[in-house]
Short mmCIF file of C-alpha atoms in Angstrom, two decimals:
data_model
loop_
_atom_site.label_atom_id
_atom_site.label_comp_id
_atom_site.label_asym_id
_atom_site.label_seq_id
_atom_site.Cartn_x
_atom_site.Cartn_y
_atom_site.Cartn_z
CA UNK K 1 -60.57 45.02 67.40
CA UNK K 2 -58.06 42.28 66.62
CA UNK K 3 -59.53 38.97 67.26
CA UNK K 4 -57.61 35.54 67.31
CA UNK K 5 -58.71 31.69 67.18
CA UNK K 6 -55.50 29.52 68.34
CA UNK K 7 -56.43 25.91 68.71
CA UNK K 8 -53.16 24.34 69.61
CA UNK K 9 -52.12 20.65 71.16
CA UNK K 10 -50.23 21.93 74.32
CA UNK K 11 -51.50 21.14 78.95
CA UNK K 12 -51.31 24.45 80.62
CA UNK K 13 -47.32 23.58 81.99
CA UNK K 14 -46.00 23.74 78.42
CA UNK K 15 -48.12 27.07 77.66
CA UNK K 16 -46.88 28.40 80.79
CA UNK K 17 -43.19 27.25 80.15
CA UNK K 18 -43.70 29.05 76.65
CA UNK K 19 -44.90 32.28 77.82
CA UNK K 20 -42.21 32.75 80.82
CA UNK K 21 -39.10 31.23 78.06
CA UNK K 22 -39.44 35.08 76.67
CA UNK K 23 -39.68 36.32 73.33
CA UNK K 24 -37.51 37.88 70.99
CA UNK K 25 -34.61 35.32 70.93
CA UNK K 26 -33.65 33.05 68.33
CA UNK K 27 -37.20 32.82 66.23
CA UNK K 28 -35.87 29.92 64.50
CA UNK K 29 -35.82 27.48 68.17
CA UNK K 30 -39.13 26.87 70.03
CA UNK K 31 -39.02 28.24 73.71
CA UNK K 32 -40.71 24.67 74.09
CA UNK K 33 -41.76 21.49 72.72
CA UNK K 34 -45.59 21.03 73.15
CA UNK K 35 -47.20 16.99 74.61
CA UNK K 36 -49.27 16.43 71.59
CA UNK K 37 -50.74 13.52 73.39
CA UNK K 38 -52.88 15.88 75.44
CA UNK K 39 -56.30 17.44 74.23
CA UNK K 40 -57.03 20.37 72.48
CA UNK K 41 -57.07 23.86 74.31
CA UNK K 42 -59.48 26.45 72.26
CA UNK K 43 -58.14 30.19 73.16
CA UNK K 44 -59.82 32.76 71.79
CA UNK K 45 -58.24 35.73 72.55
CA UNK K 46 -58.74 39.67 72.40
CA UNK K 47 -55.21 40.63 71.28
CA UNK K 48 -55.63 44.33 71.45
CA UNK K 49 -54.53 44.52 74.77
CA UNK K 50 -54.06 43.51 78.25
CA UNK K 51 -57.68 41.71 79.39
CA UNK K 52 -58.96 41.65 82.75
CA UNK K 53 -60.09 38.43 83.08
CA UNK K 54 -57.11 36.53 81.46
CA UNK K 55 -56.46 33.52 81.68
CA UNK K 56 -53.55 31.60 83.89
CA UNK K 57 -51.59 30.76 80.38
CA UNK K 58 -51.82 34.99 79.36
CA UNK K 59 -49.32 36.47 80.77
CA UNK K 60 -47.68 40.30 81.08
CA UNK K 61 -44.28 40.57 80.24
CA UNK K 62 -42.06 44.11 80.12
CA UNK K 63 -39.27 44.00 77.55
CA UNK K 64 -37.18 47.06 76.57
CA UNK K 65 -39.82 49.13 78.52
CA UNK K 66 -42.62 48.30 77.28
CA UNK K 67 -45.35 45.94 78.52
CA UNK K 68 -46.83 43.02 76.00
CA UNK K 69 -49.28 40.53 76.54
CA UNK K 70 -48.15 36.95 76.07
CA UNK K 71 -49.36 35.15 74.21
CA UNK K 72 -49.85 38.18 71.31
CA UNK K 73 -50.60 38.90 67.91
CA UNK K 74 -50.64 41.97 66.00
CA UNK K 75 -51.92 42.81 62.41
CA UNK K 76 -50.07 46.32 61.15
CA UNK K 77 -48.32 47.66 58.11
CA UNK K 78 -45.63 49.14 56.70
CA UNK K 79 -44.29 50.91 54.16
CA UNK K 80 -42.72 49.40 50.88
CA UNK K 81 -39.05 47.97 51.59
CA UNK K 82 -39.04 49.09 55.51
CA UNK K 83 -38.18 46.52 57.38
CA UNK K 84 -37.35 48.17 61.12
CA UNK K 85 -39.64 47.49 64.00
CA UNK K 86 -40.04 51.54 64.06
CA UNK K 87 -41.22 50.98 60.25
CA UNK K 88 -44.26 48.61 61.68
CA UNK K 89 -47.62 50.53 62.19
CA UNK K 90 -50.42 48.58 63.74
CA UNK K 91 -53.70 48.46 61.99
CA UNK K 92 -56.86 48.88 64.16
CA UNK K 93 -60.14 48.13 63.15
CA UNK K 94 -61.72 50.50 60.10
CA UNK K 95 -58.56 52.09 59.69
CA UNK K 96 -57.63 53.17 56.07
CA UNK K 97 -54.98 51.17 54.34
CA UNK K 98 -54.05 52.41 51.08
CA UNK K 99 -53.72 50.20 47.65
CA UNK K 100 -50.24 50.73 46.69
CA UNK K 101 -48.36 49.93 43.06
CA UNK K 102 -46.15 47.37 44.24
CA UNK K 103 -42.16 47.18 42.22
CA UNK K 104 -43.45 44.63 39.76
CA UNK K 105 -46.69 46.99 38.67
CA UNK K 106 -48.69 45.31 40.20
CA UNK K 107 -51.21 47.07 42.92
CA UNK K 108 -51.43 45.45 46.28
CA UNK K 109 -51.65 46.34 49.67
CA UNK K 110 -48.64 46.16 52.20
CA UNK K 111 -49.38 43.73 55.35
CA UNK K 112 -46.59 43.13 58.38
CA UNK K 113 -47.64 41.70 62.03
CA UNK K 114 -45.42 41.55 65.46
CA UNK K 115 -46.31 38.13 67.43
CA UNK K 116 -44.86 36.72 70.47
CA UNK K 117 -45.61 33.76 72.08
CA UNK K 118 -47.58 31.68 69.80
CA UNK K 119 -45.99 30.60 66.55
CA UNK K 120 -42.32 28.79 65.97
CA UNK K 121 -41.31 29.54 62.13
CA UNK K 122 -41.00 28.73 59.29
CA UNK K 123 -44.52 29.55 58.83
CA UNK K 124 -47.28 28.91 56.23
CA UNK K 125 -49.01 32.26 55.98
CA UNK K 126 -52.27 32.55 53.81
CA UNK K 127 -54.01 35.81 53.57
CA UNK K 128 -57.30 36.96 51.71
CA UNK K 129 -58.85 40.55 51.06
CA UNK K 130 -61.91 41.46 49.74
CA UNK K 131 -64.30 44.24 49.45
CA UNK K 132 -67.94 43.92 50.88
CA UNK K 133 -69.04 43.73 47.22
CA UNK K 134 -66.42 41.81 46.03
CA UNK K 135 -65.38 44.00 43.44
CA UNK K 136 -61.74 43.72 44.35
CA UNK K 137 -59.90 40.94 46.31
CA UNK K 138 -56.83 38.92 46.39
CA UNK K 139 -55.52 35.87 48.18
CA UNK K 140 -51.26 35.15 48.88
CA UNK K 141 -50.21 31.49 49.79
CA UNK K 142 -46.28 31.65 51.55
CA UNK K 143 -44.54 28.76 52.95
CA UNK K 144 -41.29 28.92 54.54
CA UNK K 145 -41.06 32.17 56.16
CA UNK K 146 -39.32 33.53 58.84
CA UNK K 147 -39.95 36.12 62.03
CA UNK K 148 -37.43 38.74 62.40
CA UNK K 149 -36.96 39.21 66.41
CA UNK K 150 -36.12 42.35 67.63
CA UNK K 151 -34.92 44.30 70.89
CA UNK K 152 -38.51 44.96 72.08
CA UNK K 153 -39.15 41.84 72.83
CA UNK K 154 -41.57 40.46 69.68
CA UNK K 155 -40.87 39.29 66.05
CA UNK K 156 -41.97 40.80 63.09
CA UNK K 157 -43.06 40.17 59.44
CA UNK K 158 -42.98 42.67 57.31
CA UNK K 159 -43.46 43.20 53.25
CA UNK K 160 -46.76 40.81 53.06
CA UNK K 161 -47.12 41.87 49.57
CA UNK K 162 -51.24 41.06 48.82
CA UNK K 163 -51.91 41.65 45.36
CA UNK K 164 -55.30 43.37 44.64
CA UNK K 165 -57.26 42.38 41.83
CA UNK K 166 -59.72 45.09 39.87
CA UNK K 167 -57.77 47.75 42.28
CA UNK K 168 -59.75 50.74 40.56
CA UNK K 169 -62.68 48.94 42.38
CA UNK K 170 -61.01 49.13 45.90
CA UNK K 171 -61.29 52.88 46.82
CA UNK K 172 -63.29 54.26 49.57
CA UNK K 173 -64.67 50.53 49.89
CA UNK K 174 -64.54 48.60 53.84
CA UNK K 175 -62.77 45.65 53.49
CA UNK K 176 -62.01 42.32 55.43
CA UNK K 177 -58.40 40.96 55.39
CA UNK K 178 -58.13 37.60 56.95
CA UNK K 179 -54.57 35.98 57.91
CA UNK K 180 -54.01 32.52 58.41
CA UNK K 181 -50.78 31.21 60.34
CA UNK K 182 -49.40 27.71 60.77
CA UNK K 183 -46.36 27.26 62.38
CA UNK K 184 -43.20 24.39 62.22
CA UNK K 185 -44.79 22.76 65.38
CA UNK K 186 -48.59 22.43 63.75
CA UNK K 187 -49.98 25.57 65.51
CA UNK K 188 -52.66 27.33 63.98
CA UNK K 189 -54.27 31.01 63.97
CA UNK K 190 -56.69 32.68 61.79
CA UNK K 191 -56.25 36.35 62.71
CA UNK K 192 -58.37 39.17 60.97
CA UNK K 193 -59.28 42.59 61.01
CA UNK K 194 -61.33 45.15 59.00
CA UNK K 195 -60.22 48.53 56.43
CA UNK K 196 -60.85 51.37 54.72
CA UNK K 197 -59.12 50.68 51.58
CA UNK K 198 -57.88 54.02 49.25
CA UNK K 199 -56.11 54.55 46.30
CA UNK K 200 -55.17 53.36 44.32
#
């Protein structure tokens, strides 16, 4: 299970004015501009679906048919070059992800996400794998990226390209990947999630 810590400068009007604003439109322009004169607001959120005891700034939205919770977050993967929203496949936790050879040799595995509602790009995304012994990790610092929005309502990242070091040490081993997001508008959200790693 998916679990996210947001701590973002925002009263519960300009959360609410974000989440009913919509997603999937122009990722590059903020639904809404947040008071940063007001205090803090800790979520921390179960994004792997809809929860029964949400709070007044989660909302359900239906886009395109199908139903999302806003605000939402969504570690996945995909494979090498894809870059479609059918291309995306969502990671759960202790699901395998394979160590790949990536185009420049190098072995890596393949991270994307789909997010709506909680991050205005460019982003600063910094992501870290490692094995439960440590044998192999790896750790990816990108600035400046973009969210590609699509017709289902959410934006997606795909082609996270996380370089493995000692790779031959990787298979059959659990591992932790942790993402960390901060967005144009100082939002932050450390986002992580468990494998099986194989390969390479």
């Amino acid at each position: 299970m998916q679990r996210l810590l947001l701590l973002r400068r925002a009263n519960r009007a300009a959360a609410a004015a974000l989440v009913f604003a919509g997603c999937g439109g122009e990722a590059s322009k903020p639904a809404v501009e947040f008071d940063t004169d007001q205090s803090d607001i800790e979520a921390d959120a179960d994004v792997s679906g809809v929860q029964d005891n949400a709070s007044p700034d989660i909302a359900s939205i239906e886009v395109g048919g199908a139903s999302w919770t806003v605000p939402t977050f969504e570690l996945g993967t995909n494979e090498q070059g894809k870059a479609t929203p059918k291309d995306f496949v969502p990671l759960l936790t202790g699901d395998t992800l394979p160590v790949v050879l990536g185009p420049q040799g190098l072995s890596m595995v393949v991270l994307a996400f789909r997010t709506c509602g909680l991050y205005a790009p460019p982003l600063l995304l910094r992501a870290r794998i490692a094995t439960d012994d440590d044998a192999a990790s790896g750790a990816l610092d990108i600035a400046r990226q973009k969210l590609n929005p699509a017709p289902d309502g959410l934006s997606y990242y795909y082609n996270f390209w996380l370089v493995v070091e000692n790779p031959e040490r990787a298979g059959g081993k659990m591992a932790d990947i942790i993402l960390d997001v901060e967005d144009a508008m100082g939002a932050k959200g450390t986002h992580s999630i468990r494998v099986a790693l194989t390969g390479p």
